[in-house]
Amino acid sequence: MILCYFILNTGEPRKFDPKFRGPIHNRHCTDVICCVIFIVVILGYIALGIVAWVHGDPRKVIYPTDSYGQFCGQKDTFNENKTILFYFNILKCASPVVLINLQCPTTQLCVSKCPDRFATYIDVQASYRYRPDQWNYFKQYCRPGFNNPRKSVAQVLRDEDCPSMIIPSRPFLKRCFPDFSTKNGVLTVANQTTFKDGRGKTRNVTDLREAANGINNVLDARSVGMKIFEDYAISWYWILIGLFIAMIVSLLFLVLLRFTAGVLFWIFIFGVIGIIGYGIWHCYWEYDHLKGIPGSDLTVYDIGFQTDFRVYLQLRQTWLAFMILLCVVEIIIILMLIFLRNRIRIAIALLKEGSRAIGYIMSTLFYPIVTFILIAICISYWAVTAVFLATSGEPVYKVMANQTLCKYANLTCDPETFNTTNVTKLCPGAQCTFAFYGGESLYHKYIFIFQLANAFVFLWLVNFAIALGQCTLAGAFASYYWASRKPADIPLWPLFSSFGRAIRYHTGSLAFGALILAIVQLIRVILEYLDHKLKGTQNSFTRFLLCCLKCCFWCLERFLKFINRNAYIMIAIYGKNFCTSAKEAFFLLMRNVVRVAVLDKVTDFLLFLGKILVAGGVGVLAFFFFTQRIPVFAQEAPALNYYWVPLLTVIIGSYLVAHGFFSVYAMCVDTLFLCFCEDLERNDGSTAKPYFMSASLHRILGKKELSPKKAIG
């Protein structure tokens, strides 16, 4: 892309149309080839989704699969009421990953509930005559239809008609896992440290722990996950109310900016300073309040990882760290205000001009909703396609033999014809059981490639939706700038007209810019994947190289976003192709690099403070509500496991809501600035070539005062 900028840059001065009066309406289609490719890719993406839908089966994710390839818990089947997968001999399973992937070399059955006691088949068979209740309980974990306690123990275990033992378990991910617990620092299962394995040995519970390596951590995570889910279940209503308040506050701020931009932005600035100052005071109060309380002087390292995060809030060190962090942020903001005070005044004046433009085109405030809907559709389609692709495999069955020397072990087999082969004769007790989902067809071999294509087209479509929004807003605001008499000469429905021009004439150009960005983002995703896979390696050079590549592509992505944004503005104004627009925007900005520094950083900083104020203000309100510190609503606040769960959700959600609305302001200011630079280069303020900018805008950014007679608007 950068090459195309310099190839098109012939060094010749730009030729201006003396009759130019704003965004060109008589346009022609640009980057047609890319437009055609984009449409073909979308059609191919739809075809990929259809193929994935035909071959995929999300039930493979929703329901576990037993050794016979049947889904556990599926309606209208024999296993409808058997929703949990039970493993005959969990000791054969190496790790939870093996269990979740259904590749554990032991028989797996669907059951209605997990065992709640220790028992062995030997003991149950020996007492079935006078303890039939034990046999009836145990046989529910045997093969369906098996009810022959007279069969010899050796044959039962060889044929895996029943498990050799059952142990107290609890369901996790719809699978029975040992019910681990810790008693006085000792690992136990149902308060026992040993158990019989049903084969004449007494084993330690730690053997189960080793067989299901890391299962306790997974169960702890489950405990935290369940509590978080419960918090969301009882607080979702209040979370939505918080986000609605954030939307109302954001809209209110934007409307007020139309009339009191300067005052309101100074309120933003000092409001953020005040909120952070309150946070510092609160952290100090908590830090001082915990003084002298037993255990509060422990460090985070001393207590280690705890699933109950409220434990950390009982430590003085936690509040001290929060206070130091907030103090650093506060000092940085104050120093920036001191050294950038003049530029902040200029940026506020720019934002005033932007608020005037938005005031005349109020419909632009609601365009982020369109972008949000388009991106939501892209995310939904990508997620559904990814799930169907991931579940596109056919059931693969393999020979499972109890004899270690069986030459047929782990070979693929057909369960319908398995009993007619001589495998059971050569390997007594061998079975043809379900192993995993896969396939040998051409489609199944390229599923990984299809997943990559799914991710790439998803990135392309998301970037296109963002580009469409930027180009649409830029065209609307350019119509305001280039109007000779404001608002009389602003065309009717400028936002809809700009949207129509972008779709009709410049789909190819927008797709071209989005394609370049999507390629870089896909490379970054691949680098992150490689970095994750190579984390355990000791090769320092490889880690250093990956780190350098990640940094370079991050910088490249940021640069491309900056160039694309300004290229879309030039496309909206002049209707030229992507490369030409990008080149002209780039060199126009380079000729005004000092002014760019004022605009791009300081105005972004002010808008960022506005977002922080909205998120922080709503967050403080949510904090007082969820901690029941508002007397009027104390009875209405839900009882939560972790109050920070809905609190963080409200804060992050409020920031995203504010970002959507304030991004309109950012696009407005960028468009006005680029139009201003164009205006300075093509006009001189004379009667023949008057400026289109207002007199106030010229005073803000111009080099000399503009005579009122020469100023338009």
PDB file of N, CA, C and O in Angstrom, residues 388-424:
ATOM      1  N   PHE A 388     -19.835 -24.466  13.370  1.00  0.00           N
ATOM      2  CA  PHE A 388     -20.221 -25.530  12.439  1.00  0.00           C
ATOM      3  C   PHE A 388     -18.999 -26.154  11.764  1.00  0.00           C
ATOM      4  O   PHE A 388     -18.978 -27.361  11.511  1.00  0.00           O
ATOM      5  N   LEU A 389     -17.981 -25.328  11.458  1.00  0.00           N
ATOM      6  CA  LEU A 389     -16.753 -25.897  10.891  1.00  0.00           C
ATOM      7  C   LEU A 389     -16.055 -26.802  11.900  1.00  0.00           C
ATOM      8  O   LEU A 389     -15.546 -27.880  11.549  1.00  0.00           O
ATOM      9  N   ALA A 390     -16.015 -26.367  13.159  1.00  0.00           N
ATOM     10  CA  ALA A 390     -15.337 -27.158  14.189  1.00  0.00           C
ATOM     11  C   ALA A 390     -16.055 -28.465  14.469  1.00  0.00           C
ATOM     12  O   ALA A 390     -15.437 -29.408  14.982  1.00  0.00           O
ATOM     13  N   THR A 391     -17.341 -28.544  14.146  1.00  0.00           N
ATOM     14  CA  THR A 391     -18.107 -29.768  14.414  1.00  0.00           C
ATOM     15  C   THR A 391     -18.463 -30.489  13.122  1.00  0.00           C
ATOM     16  O   THR A 391     -19.469 -31.195  13.051  1.00  0.00           O
ATOM     17  N   SER A 392     -17.635 -30.316  12.092  1.00  0.00           N
ATOM     18  CA  SER A 392     -17.932 -30.907  10.790  1.00  0.00           C
ATOM     19  C   SER A 392     -17.424 -32.331  10.645  1.00  0.00           C
ATOM     20  O   SER A 392     -17.670 -32.970   9.621  1.00  0.00           O
ATOM     21  N   GLY A 393     -16.677 -32.820  11.628  1.00  0.00           N
ATOM     22  CA  GLY A 393     -16.087 -34.144  11.501  1.00  0.00           C
ATOM     23  C   GLY A 393     -17.116 -35.259  11.637  1.00  0.00           C
ATOM     24  O   GLY A 393     -18.170 -35.105  12.243  1.00  0.00           O
ATOM     25  N   GLU A 394     -16.794 -36.403  11.057  1.00  0.00           N
ATOM     26  CA  GLU A 394     -17.596 -37.612  11.210  1.00  0.00           C
ATOM     27  C   GLU A 394     -17.044 -38.421  12.380  1.00  0.00           C
ATOM     28  O   GLU A 394     -15.856 -38.332  12.702  1.00  0.00           O
ATOM     29  N   PRO A 395     -17.894 -39.234  13.028  1.00  0.00           N
ATOM     30  CA  PRO A 395     -17.396 -40.054  14.140  1.00  0.00           C
ATOM     31  C   PRO A 395     -16.303 -41.021  13.674  1.00  0.00           C
ATOM     32  O   PRO A 395     -16.454 -41.700  12.655  1.00  0.00           O
ATOM     33  N   VAL A 396     -15.215 -41.030  14.401  1.00  0.00           N
ATOM     34  CA  VAL A 396     -14.096 -41.946  14.116  1.00  0.00           C
ATOM     35  C   VAL A 396     -14.023 -42.952  15.254  1.00  0.00           C
ATOM     36  O   VAL A 396     -13.951 -42.578  16.429  1.00  0.00           O
ATOM     37  N   TYR A 397     -14.052 -44.240  14.891  1.00  0.00           N
ATOM     38  CA  TYR A 397     -14.006 -45.317  15.886  1.00  0.00           C
ATOM     39  C   TYR A 397     -12.649 -45.997  15.819  1.00  0.00           C
ATOM     40  O   TYR A 397     -12.076 -46.182  14.732  1.00  0.00           O
ATOM     41  N   LYS A 398     -12.128 -46.388  16.989  1.00  0.00           N
ATOM     42  CA  LYS A 398     -10.835 -47.068  17.060  1.00  0.00           C
ATOM     43  C   LYS A 398     -10.930 -48.295  17.958  1.00  0.00           C
ATOM     44  O   LYS A 398     -11.791 -48.368  18.841  1.00  0.00           O
ATOM     45  N   VAL A 399     -10.032 -49.227  17.690  1.00  0.00           N
ATOM     46  CA  VAL A 399      -9.991 -50.461  18.481  1.00  0.00           C
ATOM     47  C   VAL A 399      -9.389 -50.151  19.843  1.00  0.00           C
ATOM     48  O   VAL A 399      -8.292 -49.602  19.936  1.00  0.00           O
ATOM     49  N   MET A 400     -10.121 -50.515  20.890  1.00  0.00           N
ATOM     50  CA  MET A 400      -9.623 -50.357  22.255  1.00  0.00           C
ATOM     51  C   MET A 400      -9.432 -51.743  22.840  1.00  0.00           C
ATOM     52  O   MET A 400     -10.397 -52.510  22.984  1.00  0.00           O
ATOM     53  N   ALA A 401      -8.197 -52.092  23.147  1.00  0.00           N
ATOM     54  CA  ALA A 401      -7.869 -53.437  23.629  1.00  0.00           C
ATOM     55  C   ALA A 401      -7.256 -53.356  25.013  1.00  0.00           C
ATOM     56  O   ALA A 401      -6.462 -52.459  25.307  1.00  0.00           O
ATOM     57  N   ASN A 402      -7.648 -54.327  25.858  1.00  0.00           N
ATOM     58  CA  ASN A 402      -7.071 -54.386  27.202  1.00  0.00           C
ATOM     59  C   ASN A 402      -5.648 -54.917  27.178  1.00  0.00           C
ATOM     60  O   ASN A 402      -4.849 -54.650  28.071  1.00  0.00           O
ATOM     61  N   GLN A 403      -5.329 -55.721  26.155  1.00  0.00           N
ATOM     62  CA  GLN A 403      -3.983 -56.280  26.037  1.00  0.00           C
ATOM     63  C   GLN A 403      -3.055 -55.264  25.371  1.00  0.00           C
ATOM     64  O   GLN A 403      -3.351 -54.749  24.304  1.00  0.00           O
ATOM     65  N   THR A 404      -1.954 -55.008  26.015  1.00  0.00           N
ATOM     66  CA  THR A 404      -1.022 -54.002  25.499  1.00  0.00           C
ATOM     67  C   THR A 404      -0.326 -54.452  24.220  1.00  0.00           C
ATOM     68  O   THR A 404       0.158 -53.628  23.459  1.00  0.00           O
ATOM     69  N   LEU A 405      -0.285 -55.771  23.973  1.00  0.00           N
ATOM     70  CA  LEU A 405       0.434 -56.277  22.804  1.00  0.00           C
ATOM     71  C   LEU A 405      -0.473 -56.481  21.595  1.00  0.00           C
ATOM     72  O   LEU A 405      -0.035 -57.027  20.590  1.00  0.00           O
ATOM     73  N   CYS A 406      -1.720 -56.087  21.696  1.00  0.00           N
ATOM     74  CA  CYS A 406      -2.640 -56.266  20.574  1.00  0.00           C
ATOM     75  C   CYS A 406      -2.222 -55.366  19.423  1.00  0.00           C
ATOM     76  O   CYS A 406      -2.133 -54.141  19.576  1.00  0.00           O
ATOM     77  N   LYS A 407      -1.975 -55.965  18.261  1.00  0.00           N
ATOM     78  CA  LYS A 407      -1.473 -55.193  17.127  1.00  0.00           C
ATOM     79  C   LYS A 407      -2.553 -54.329  16.480  1.00  0.00           C
ATOM     80  O   LYS A 407      -2.256 -53.452  15.673  1.00  0.00           O
ATOM     81  N   TYR A 408      -3.807 -54.591  16.830  1.00  0.00           N
ATOM     82  CA  TYR A 408      -4.899 -53.809  16.251  1.00  0.00           C
ATOM     83  C   TYR A 408      -5.275 -52.591  17.105  1.00  0.00           C
ATOM     84  O   TYR A 408      -6.160 -51.819  16.730  1.00  0.00           O
ATOM     85  N   ALA A 409      -4.634 -52.438  18.259  1.00  0.00           N
ATOM     86  CA  ALA A 409      -4.981 -51.349  19.164  1.00  0.00           C
ATOM     87  C   ALA A 409      -4.778 -49.994  18.485  1.00  0.00           C
ATOM     88  O   ALA A 409      -3.791 -49.779  17.771  1.00  0.00           O
ATOM     89  N   ASN A 410      -5.756 -49.112  18.690  1.00  0.00           N
ATOM     90  CA  ASN A 410      -5.738 -47.741  18.166  1.00  0.00           C
ATOM     91  C   ASN A 410      -5.915 -47.643  16.658  1.00  0.00           C
ATOM     92  O   ASN A 410      -5.780 -46.557  16.093  1.00  0.00           O
ATOM     93  N   LEU A 411      -6.232 -48.768  15.994  1.00  0.00           N
ATOM     94  CA  LEU A 411      -6.528 -48.706  14.569  1.00  0.00           C
ATOM     95  C   LEU A 411      -7.999 -48.359  14.382  1.00  0.00           C
ATOM     96  O   LEU A 411      -8.840 -48.688  15.216  1.00  0.00           O
ATOM     97  N   THR A 412      -8.318 -47.697  13.274  1.00  0.00           N
ATOM     98  CA  THR A 412      -9.710 -47.350  13.020  1.00  0.00           C
ATOM     99  C   THR A 412     -10.517 -48.600  12.710  1.00  0.00           C
ATOM    100  O   THR A 412      -9.986 -49.603  12.206  1.00  0.00           O
ATOM    101  N   CYS A 413     -11.804 -48.546  13.026  1.00  0.00           N
ATOM    102  CA  CYS A 413     -12.664 -49.711  12.829  1.00  0.00           C
ATOM    103  C   CYS A 413     -14.078 -49.255  12.522  1.00  0.00           C
ATOM    104  O   CYS A 413     -14.415 -48.071  12.672  1.00  0.00           O
ATOM    105  N   ASP A 414     -14.906 -50.201  12.099  1.00  0.00           N
ATOM    106  CA  ASP A 414     -16.309 -49.940  11.802  1.00  0.00           C
ATOM    107  C   ASP A 414     -17.149 -50.708  12.809  1.00  0.00           C
ATOM    108  O   ASP A 414     -17.124 -51.944  12.835  1.00  0.00           O
ATOM    109  N   PRO A 415     -17.898 -50.021  13.677  1.00  0.00           N
ATOM    110  CA  PRO A 415     -18.646 -50.735  14.720  1.00  0.00           C
ATOM    111  C   PRO A 415     -19.690 -51.699  14.169  1.00  0.00           C
ATOM    112  O   PRO A 415     -20.046 -52.673  14.834  1.00  0.00           O
ATOM    113  N   GLU A 416     -20.182 -51.458  12.940  1.00  0.00           N
ATOM    114  CA  GLU A 416     -21.215 -52.326  12.381  1.00  0.00           C
ATOM    115  C   GLU A 416     -20.647 -53.666  11.926  1.00  0.00           C
ATOM    116  O   GLU A 416     -21.357 -54.676  11.933  1.00  0.00           O
ATOM    117  N   THR A 417     -19.389 -53.682  11.515  1.00  0.00           N
ATOM    118  CA  THR A 417     -18.788 -54.932  11.019  1.00  0.00           C
ATOM    119  C   THR A 417     -17.706 -55.465  11.948  1.00  0.00           C
ATOM    120  O   THR A 417     -17.065 -56.461  11.622  1.00  0.00           O
ATOM    121  N   PHE A 418     -17.484 -54.795  13.083  1.00  0.00           N
ATOM    122  CA  PHE A 418     -16.366 -55.172  13.948  1.00  0.00           C
ATOM    123  C   PHE A 418     -16.503 -56.594  14.480  1.00  0.00           C
ATOM    124  O   PHE A 418     -15.522 -57.344  14.541  1.00  0.00           O
ATOM    125  N   ASN A 419     -17.733 -57.005  14.846  1.00  0.00           N
ATOM    126  CA  ASN A 419     -17.916 -58.331  15.439  1.00  0.00           C
ATOM    127  C   ASN A 419     -17.708 -59.455  14.431  1.00  0.00           C
ATOM    128  O   ASN A 419     -17.549 -60.622  14.826  1.00  0.00           O
ATOM    129  N   THR A 420     -17.711 -59.144  13.141  1.00  0.00           N
ATOM    130  CA  THR A 420     -17.495 -60.182  12.121  1.00  0.00           C
ATOM    131  C   THR A 420     -16.014 -60.370  11.799  1.00  0.00           C
ATOM    132  O   THR A 420     -15.670 -61.275  11.040  1.00  0.00           O
ATOM    133  N   THR A 421     -15.152 -59.506  12.345  1.00  0.00           N
ATOM    134  CA  THR A 421     -13.713 -59.631  12.095  1.00  0.00           C
ATOM    135  C   THR A 421     -13.082 -60.558  13.123  1.00  0.00           C
ATOM    136  O   THR A 421     -13.718 -60.968  14.096  1.00  0.00           O
ATOM    137  N   ASN A 422     -11.806 -60.871  12.893  1.00  0.00           N
ATOM    138  CA  ASN A 422     -11.103 -61.758  13.822  1.00  0.00           C
ATOM    139  C   ASN A 422     -10.343 -60.995  14.896  1.00  0.00           C
ATOM    140  O   ASN A 422      -9.518 -61.566  15.604  1.00  0.00           O
ATOM    141  N   VAL A 423     -10.612 -59.688  15.032  1.00  0.00           N
ATOM    142  CA  VAL A 423      -9.906 -58.885  16.032  1.00  0.00           C
ATOM    143  C   VAL A 423     -10.250 -59.363  17.434  1.00  0.00           C
ATOM    144  O   VAL A 423      -9.379 -59.485  18.305  1.00  0.00           O
ATOM    145  N   THR A 424     -11.554 -59.659  17.671  1.00  0.00           N
ATOM    146  CA  THR A 424     -11.961 -60.091  19.019  1.00  0.00           C
ATOM    147  C   THR A 424     -11.360 -61.446  19.383  1.00  0.00           C
ATOM    148  O   THR A 424     -11.198 -61.753  20.564  1.00  0.00           O
TER     149      THR A 424
END
